[in-house]
Amino acid sequence: TGQAMAESLVERYRRDHDGAYPRSVGLSVWGTSAMRTSGDDIAEVFALLGVRPVWDEMSRRVARLEVIDLDELGRPRIDVTVRISGFFRDAFPHVIGILDDAIRQVAELDEPDDQNYVRAHAQRDLADHGDQRRSTTRIFGSKPGSYGAGILQVIEAGNWRDDKDLAEVYTAWG
């Protein structure tokens, strides 16, 4: 299902943008949704990145990630930024680790920039800021112990003037 979601996202983008591939996408991942669908949204992230999980048959857990060859993938690797919910952060810290591993693994591949947007963006960020860890950070969420994106509190308090104020709160909380 996650692979089908990724393919649908890419194909819709291509239809809407004269055949071009999306260079980056942002996805929200919620804990309750991940539980209900058994991780379809995580599988979508993997598919966009061009990796697949390798399962341990005995434990039914992900043993490692396998990079899909570009020829088999048939398209560029899409850079994915993930906004996680507080519940997801608390319930699935191991999945966050696997997602982060997938992103870093793809960013380290020796592939052309036009075929690996994760690497291209990470290399540009590294050149601009000199911080390897920053260059591959793609998972954001509320700090431990907090939930939501901060928007509701600002709206209820009336402490905002325009969309830019809301965007700043959302960014700060993530």
Coordinates of C-alpha atoms in Angstrom, one line a residue:
T1 CA 0.0 0.0 0.0
G2 CA 2.8 2.4 0.9
Q3 CA 4.5 1.7 -2.5
A4 CA 1.2 2.4 -4.3
M5 CA 0.8 5.7 -2.3
A6 CA 4.3 6.8 -3.3
E7 CA 3.7 5.9 -7.0
S8 CA 0.4 7.7 -7.0
L9 CA 2.0 10.8 -5.4
V10 CA 4.8 10.8 -8.0
E11 CA 2.5 10.2 -11.0
R12 CA 0.1 13.0 -9.9
Y13 CA 3.0 15.4 -9.5
R14 CA 4.3 14.5 -12.9
R15 CA 0.9 15.0 -14.5
D16 CA 0.6 18.4 -12.9
H17 CA 4.2 19.5 -13.7
D18 CA 4.9 18.5 -17.3
G19 CA 6.5 15.1 -16.5
A20 CA 8.9 16.5 -14.0
Y21 CA 9.6 14.5 -10.8
P22 CA 9.1 16.0 -7.4
R23 CA 12.5 16.9 -5.9
S24 CA 11.1 16.9 -2.3
V25 CA 7.9 16.2 -0.5
G26 CA 6.7 16.7 3.0
L27 CA 4.6 14.1 4.8
S28 CA 2.9 14.1 8.2
V29 CA 3.1 10.8 10.1
W30 CA 0.7 10.2 13.0
G31 CA 0.9 7.5 15.5
T32 CA -2.7 6.4 15.4
S33 CA -2.6 6.3 11.6
A34 CA 0.6 4.2 11.7
M35 CA -1.1 1.8 14.1
R36 CA -4.3 1.5 12.1
T37 CA -2.6 0.9 8.7
S38 CA 0.4 -1.1 10.1
G39 CA 2.8 1.6 8.8
D40 CA 1.6 2.4 5.3
D41 CA 2.9 5.9 5.6
I42 CA 6.4 4.7 6.6
A43 CA 6.3 2.4 3.6
E44 CA 5.5 5.4 1.5
V45 CA 8.5 7.2 2.8
F46 CA 10.7 4.2 2.1
A47 CA 9.3 3.9 -1.4
L48 CA 9.9 7.6 -2.2
L49 CA 13.5 7.3 -1.0
G50 CA 14.0 4.1 -3.0
V51 CA 14.7 1.7 -0.1
R52 CA 12.9 -1.4 1.1
P53 CA 12.9 -3.1 4.5
V54 CA 14.3 -6.6 4.8
W55 CA 12.3 -8.5 7.4
D56 CA 13.5 -11.0 9.9
E57 CA 11.1 -13.9 9.5
M58 CA 11.4 -15.1 13.1
S59 CA 10.7 -11.8 14.8
R60 CA 8.7 -10.2 12.0
R61 CA 10.8 -7.0 12.5
V62 CA 12.8 -5.0 10.1
A63 CA 16.3 -6.5 10.2
R64 CA 17.9 -3.9 7.8
L65 CA 17.2 -1.6 4.9
E66 CA 18.1 -2.4 1.3
V67 CA 18.7 0.3 -1.3
I68 CA 16.8 -0.3 -4.5
D69 CA 19.0 0.1 -7.5
L70 CA 18.2 3.1 -9.7
D71 CA 17.5 0.9 -12.7
E72 CA 14.9 -1.1 -10.7
L73 CA 13.5 2.0 -9.1
G74 CA 13.0 3.6 -12.6
R75 CA 13.0 7.2 -11.3
P76 CA 15.0 9.6 -9.1
R77 CA 15.1 9.2 -5.3
I78 CA 12.7 11.8 -3.8
D79 CA 13.8 13.8 -0.8
V80 CA 11.2 13.4 2.0
T81 CA 10.8 15.6 5.0
V82 CA 8.6 14.0 7.7
R83 CA 6.6 15.8 10.4
I84 CA 5.9 13.3 13.2
S85 CA 3.2 13.7 15.8
G86 CA 4.1 13.6 19.5
F87 CA 2.3 10.3 19.9
F88 CA 4.3 8.8 17.1
R89 CA 7.5 10.1 18.7
D90 CA 6.6 8.4 22.0
A91 CA 5.2 5.2 20.5
F92 CA 7.6 4.5 17.7
P93 CA 11.1 5.7 18.6
H94 CA 12.6 2.7 16.8
V95 CA 10.8 3.6 13.6
I96 CA 12.1 7.1 13.8
G97 CA 15.6 5.6 14.0
I98 CA 14.9 3.4 10.9
L99 CA 13.6 6.4 9.0
D100 CA 16.6 8.4 9.9
D101 CA 18.9 5.5 8.8
A102 CA 17.1 5.3 5.5
I103 CA 17.6 9.0 4.8
R104 CA 21.2 9.0 5.8
Q105 CA 21.9 5.8 3.8
V106 CA 20.4 7.4 0.6
A107 CA 22.2 10.7 1.2
E108 CA 25.5 8.8 1.3
L109 CA 25.0 7.0 -2.0
D110 CA 27.4 7.9 -4.9
E111 CA 24.7 8.7 -7.4
P112 CA 24.1 11.7 -9.7
D113 CA 22.3 14.7 -8.3
D114 CA 19.5 14.4 -10.9
Q115 CA 18.8 10.8 -9.7
N116 CA 19.2 11.3 -6.0
Y117 CA 17.6 14.5 -4.7
V118 CA 18.3 13.5 -1.1
R119 CA 22.0 13.5 -1.8
A120 CA 21.9 16.6 -3.9
H121 CA 20.0 18.6 -1.2
A122 CA 22.2 17.2 1.6
Q123 CA 25.4 18.1 -0.3
R124 CA 24.2 21.6 -0.9
D125 CA 23.2 22.1 2.8
L126 CA 26.6 20.6 3.9
A127 CA 28.4 23.1 1.6
D128 CA 26.3 26.0 3.0
H129 CA 26.5 25.1 6.7
G130 CA 29.3 22.6 7.2
D131 CA 27.2 20.3 9.4
Q132 CA 26.9 16.7 8.2
R133 CA 24.1 15.9 10.7
R134 CA 22.1 19.0 9.8
S135 CA 22.4 18.1 6.1
T136 CA 20.5 14.8 6.5
T137 CA 18.0 15.8 9.2
R138 CA 14.5 15.2 7.7
I139 CA 12.4 14.2 10.7
F140 CA 10.8 16.9 12.8
G141 CA 8.3 17.0 15.6
S142 CA 7.4 18.5 18.9
K143 CA 10.0 18.4 21.7
P144 CA 9.6 15.5 24.2
G145 CA 6.7 16.0 26.5
S146 CA 4.8 18.3 24.2
Y147 CA 2.2 17.5 21.6
G148 CA 0.7 19.2 18.6
A149 CA 2.2 22.0 16.4
G150 CA 1.6 24.9 18.7
I151 CA -0.9 26.4 16.4
L152 CA -4.0 25.8 18.5
Q153 CA -2.6 27.6 21.5
V154 CA -1.7 30.6 19.4
I155 CA -5.2 30.7 17.7
E156 CA -6.9 30.4 21.1
A157 CA -4.8 33.2 22.6
G158 CA -5.3 35.4 19.5
N159 CA -1.5 36.0 19.4
W160 CA -1.2 36.1 15.6
R161 CA -1.8 38.5 12.8
D162 CA -1.3 36.5 9.6
D163 CA -0.3 33.1 8.1
K164 CA 3.4 34.0 8.6
D165 CA 2.9 34.1 12.4
L166 CA 1.3 30.7 12.3
A167 CA 4.1 29.3 10.1
E168 CA 6.7 30.6 12.5
V169 CA 5.0 28.8 15.4
Y170 CA 4.7 25.6 13.4
T171 CA 8.4 25.8 12.5
A172 CA 9.5 26.5 16.0
W173 CA 7.5 23.6 17.5
G174 CA 8.9 21.2 14.9

